[in-house]
Amino acid sequence: MTEPVNPVPTDPLLAELLDLALEAGRRAGALLRDGRPDDLAVAKTKSSPIDVVTEMDIAAEKLITGFLSEHRPDDGFLGEEGAASPGTSGVRWVIDPLDGTVNYLYGLPTWAVSIAAERDGETVVGVVEAPLRNETYRAVLGGGAYVGERRLSVRPAPPLEQALISTGFAYVQSRRARQADIAQRMIPRLRDIRRGGSAAIDLCDVAAGRLDGYYERGLNPWDLAAGDLIAREAGALTGGRPGERPSGELTIAAPPGVFEPLQELLEEFGAWRD
């Protein structure tokens, strides 16, 4: 029997959460795409272009939390722009309304809206809306990962020295210097390194087979919640230091066969410390 191209979750709650996340992501993505001034990088309407980006970021989070609260008033929230409430339903939404802020500021297409739903502490739904890519990534725990109608699957694992790996850098200068040192040591051991600027999209690109792996130190829960589920449902392994889950200390995602030597190398280089 052929698997449905776009299967509906059998659990009614998960189906509801997925539908709400998709619609919230679509609305927020449209707000950010259509509301961005063409001259944002040199905007004069505020004290700095960053003020405009911050306002868009906050507006997108308010749109998402308002929409979700309207439909599920008892759910909790954790958002980059300050949304924080425990809720009483056992469901919590983890939201990054604009992942890839600097890309957005400069008019680069690699930014996204990231929305995840946790049930009793476990991520069960993840949606990453990338408007300028015209792509919507989604996953339900145990149900696979998709972009549009296409089911996602990680690339077959190459030897580490042939792997294309993405990473990211923090805003804090001291941490950036340490991360640059790690990247410099990594490059001779890999095919090459990429720096996309959006953790959510990097994780989705691992899921889609566009990258052989990804690692980064310093992520927040909202940076990785949705993308981590999407990557895992596409067949990636995710983690941090050996035996640990992805966290702000270190996040790694890669297919089996790349994950293990990548994690070992990052541990050897001390990528988890500043």
XYZ file of C-alpha atoms in Angstrom:
274
model
C 0.000 0.000 0.000
C 1.400 3.381 -1.017
C 2.013 5.862 1.789
C -0.112 9.026 1.543
C 1.809 11.972 0.093
C 0.543 14.263 2.829
C -0.629 12.077 5.714
C -2.901 13.493 8.399
C -1.833 12.658 11.973
C -4.061 9.987 13.475
C -3.995 11.715 16.864
C -6.654 14.470 16.697
C -4.662 16.707 19.033
C -1.535 16.481 16.881
C -3.596 17.167 13.758
C -5.019 20.272 15.427
C -1.623 21.492 16.615
C -0.108 20.997 13.171
C -2.910 22.886 11.437
C -2.627 25.767 13.888
C 1.171 25.923 13.598
C 0.980 25.936 9.803
C -1.566 28.745 9.748
C 0.249 30.797 12.390
C 3.514 30.375 10.498
C 1.900 31.350 7.212
C 0.381 34.500 8.714
C 3.567 35.564 10.480
C 5.673 34.837 7.407
C 3.379 36.978 5.268
C 3.520 39.804 7.822
C 7.312 39.764 7.829
C 7.654 39.400 4.067
C 5.104 42.028 3.112
C 5.850 44.422 5.966
C 9.586 44.701 5.407
C 10.524 48.127 3.966
C 12.487 47.820 0.722
C 15.125 50.165 2.125
C 15.313 48.510 5.538
C 19.098 48.232 5.557
C 19.317 52.040 5.354
C 15.986 52.899 6.975
C 15.723 56.400 8.401
C 12.269 56.120 9.955
C 13.680 54.869 13.270
C 16.859 55.507 15.206
C 18.389 52.496 13.466
C 17.373 49.713 11.068
C 17.613 47.312 14.014
C 14.644 49.095 15.630
C 12.519 48.302 12.581
C 13.563 44.640 12.647
C 12.824 44.421 16.375
C 9.373 45.892 15.826
C 8.669 43.350 13.071
C 9.971 40.541 15.285
C 7.711 41.572 18.163
C 4.719 42.064 15.866
C 5.178 38.575 14.403
C 5.359 36.984 17.851
C 2.229 38.836 18.977
C 0.429 37.658 15.852
C 1.425 34.042 16.507
C 0.609 34.020 20.225
C -2.645 35.884 19.661
C -3.773 33.453 16.973
C -2.837 30.377 18.988
C -4.384 31.745 22.209
C -7.626 32.419 20.388
C -7.889 28.752 19.451
C -6.203 27.194 22.500
C -6.402 29.618 25.435
C -5.026 27.161 28.007
C -1.719 26.450 26.235
C 1.630 27.772 27.409
C 4.211 29.765 25.462
C 7.950 30.260 25.275
C 9.003 32.864 22.726
C 12.148 34.736 21.789
C 10.481 38.115 22.224
C 9.289 37.478 25.746
C 6.229 35.253 25.522
C 6.441 33.040 28.611
C 3.540 31.307 30.346
C 3.230 27.718 31.605
C -0.389 27.127 30.574
C -2.607 24.432 32.039
C -3.288 22.119 29.071
C 0.039 20.253 28.947
C 0.791 21.883 25.575
C 3.427 24.586 25.211
C 4.307 26.502 22.055
C 7.997 27.328 21.484
C 8.259 30.207 19.039
C 10.981 32.034 17.152
C 9.043 34.627 15.139
C 12.085 35.630 13.063
C 15.049 33.269 12.937
C 17.795 34.825 10.837
C 17.390 38.456 11.867
C 20.557 39.731 10.195
C 19.607 38.027 6.931
C 16.205 39.710 7.162
C 17.853 43.061 7.817
C 20.022 42.749 4.716
C 17.320 41.346 2.452
C 18.819 37.869 2.240
C 16.262 35.061 1.824
C 17.522 32.759 4.586
C 15.168 33.638 7.430
C 12.182 31.817 8.834
C 9.345 31.613 11.324
C 9.823 28.642 13.654
C 6.921 27.196 15.671
C 7.016 24.013 17.741
C 4.412 22.446 19.994
C 5.399 20.432 23.039
C 3.079 17.999 24.796
C 4.090 17.179 28.357
C 7.601 18.444 27.625
C 8.145 16.499 24.380
C 8.192 18.244 20.997
C 5.411 16.710 18.918
C 4.908 19.234 16.096
C 7.373 21.451 14.272
C 6.803 23.993 11.502
C 9.425 26.188 9.828
C 8.009 28.731 7.390
C 10.603 30.186 4.998
C 8.655 32.752 2.931
C 11.409 33.903 0.569
C 12.222 30.286 -0.231
C 8.534 29.565 -0.802
C 8.973 26.562 1.479
C 7.087 25.288 4.507
C 8.737 22.491 6.467
C 6.708 20.456 8.910
C 6.945 17.360 11.050
C 4.825 15.437 13.520
C 6.471 13.085 15.995
C 6.491 9.625 14.432
C 4.935 10.872 11.194
C 7.900 11.900 9.089
C 8.998 15.310 7.855
C 7.803 17.145 4.756
C 8.372 20.256 2.691
C 5.247 20.942 0.688
C 4.124 17.541 -0.574
C 7.611 16.003 -0.565
C 8.733 13.723 2.209
C 12.159 14.660 3.492
C 15.085 12.311 3.909
C 18.660 13.006 4.915
C 21.514 12.391 2.494
C 23.381 9.090 2.575
C 26.347 9.559 4.870
C 29.659 10.346 3.189
C 32.997 10.020 4.961
C 33.442 13.007 7.253
C 36.192 14.440 5.067
C 33.638 14.659 2.223
C 30.845 16.145 4.344
C 29.418 19.634 3.847
C 28.696 20.989 7.323
C 26.951 24.206 8.358
C 27.458 26.170 11.547
C 26.646 29.526 13.096
C 28.307 32.224 15.161
C 27.146 34.080 18.245
C 26.719 37.839 18.566
C 29.060 38.029 21.574
C 32.560 38.789 20.302
C 34.445 36.526 22.709
C 32.283 33.547 21.789
C 32.522 34.364 18.072
C 36.317 34.295 18.293
C 36.219 30.868 19.916
C 33.732 29.595 17.315
C 35.926 30.908 14.501
C 38.869 29.019 15.976
C 36.836 25.809 16.067
C 35.685 26.334 12.451
C 39.281 26.908 11.356
C 40.261 23.582 12.896
C 37.235 21.830 11.401
C 37.654 22.955 7.784
C 40.653 20.731 6.934
C 38.699 17.713 8.227
C 35.589 18.353 6.077
C 34.599 19.003 2.482
C 33.713 22.552 3.498
C 31.767 24.676 5.976
C 28.728 26.846 5.304
C 27.271 29.620 7.464
C 23.615 30.162 6.594
C 22.524 32.470 9.406
C 19.347 30.653 10.471
C 19.522 27.630 12.763
C 15.961 26.608 11.873
C 16.733 26.562 8.149
C 20.085 24.821 8.661
C 18.300 22.007 10.508
C 15.700 21.796 7.730
C 18.472 21.707 5.120
C 19.964 18.707 6.906
C 16.511 17.116 6.764
C 16.192 17.925 3.050
C 19.596 16.485 2.161
C 21.091 19.865 1.284
C 23.687 19.584 4.037
C 25.533 16.616 5.483
C 25.408 18.055 8.977
C 25.135 21.073 11.228
C 26.519 22.142 14.580
C 26.330 25.284 16.698
C 26.960 26.460 20.233
C 24.722 29.013 21.910
C 21.269 28.193 20.563
C 18.118 28.922 22.555
C 15.176 26.497 22.816
C 13.157 28.502 20.286
C 16.027 28.394 17.766
C 16.061 24.629 17.529
C 12.745 23.163 18.754
C 10.947 22.871 15.405
C 14.027 22.236 13.271
C 15.315 19.523 15.579
C 12.076 17.545 15.213
C 12.044 18.037 11.431
C 15.640 16.810 11.160
C 14.982 13.745 13.341
C 11.819 12.835 11.458
C 13.839 12.969 8.226
C 16.301 10.435 9.610
C 18.956 12.614 11.230
C 20.476 12.023 14.607
C 20.538 15.068 16.874
C 22.332 15.694 20.123
C 24.886 17.758 21.943
C 27.894 16.453 23.826
C 28.088 12.631 23.946
C 24.989 11.249 25.648
C 23.252 14.620 25.823
C 20.369 16.237 23.989
C 20.730 19.342 21.799
C 21.076 22.429 23.960
C 22.615 25.846 24.213
C 25.886 24.172 25.102
C 26.047 22.387 21.736
C 23.616 21.275 19.047
C 24.543 18.737 16.360
C 22.380 17.268 13.596
C 23.547 14.852 10.894
C 22.700 11.492 9.313
C 23.946 8.362 11.066
C 27.511 7.825 9.934
C 28.272 11.544 9.909
C 26.826 12.377 13.324
C 29.156 10.128 15.292
C 32.525 11.280 13.866
C 31.305 14.895 13.792
C 30.329 14.741 17.459
C 33.642 13.070 18.306
C 35.618 15.794 16.514
C 33.630 18.597 18.165
C 34.204 16.988 21.551
C 37.927 16.692 20.847
C 38.088 20.380 19.869
C 36.021 21.509 22.862
C 33.317 23.141 20.708
C 30.965 23.113 23.688
C 32.936 25.680 25.693
C 33.882 29.321 25.154
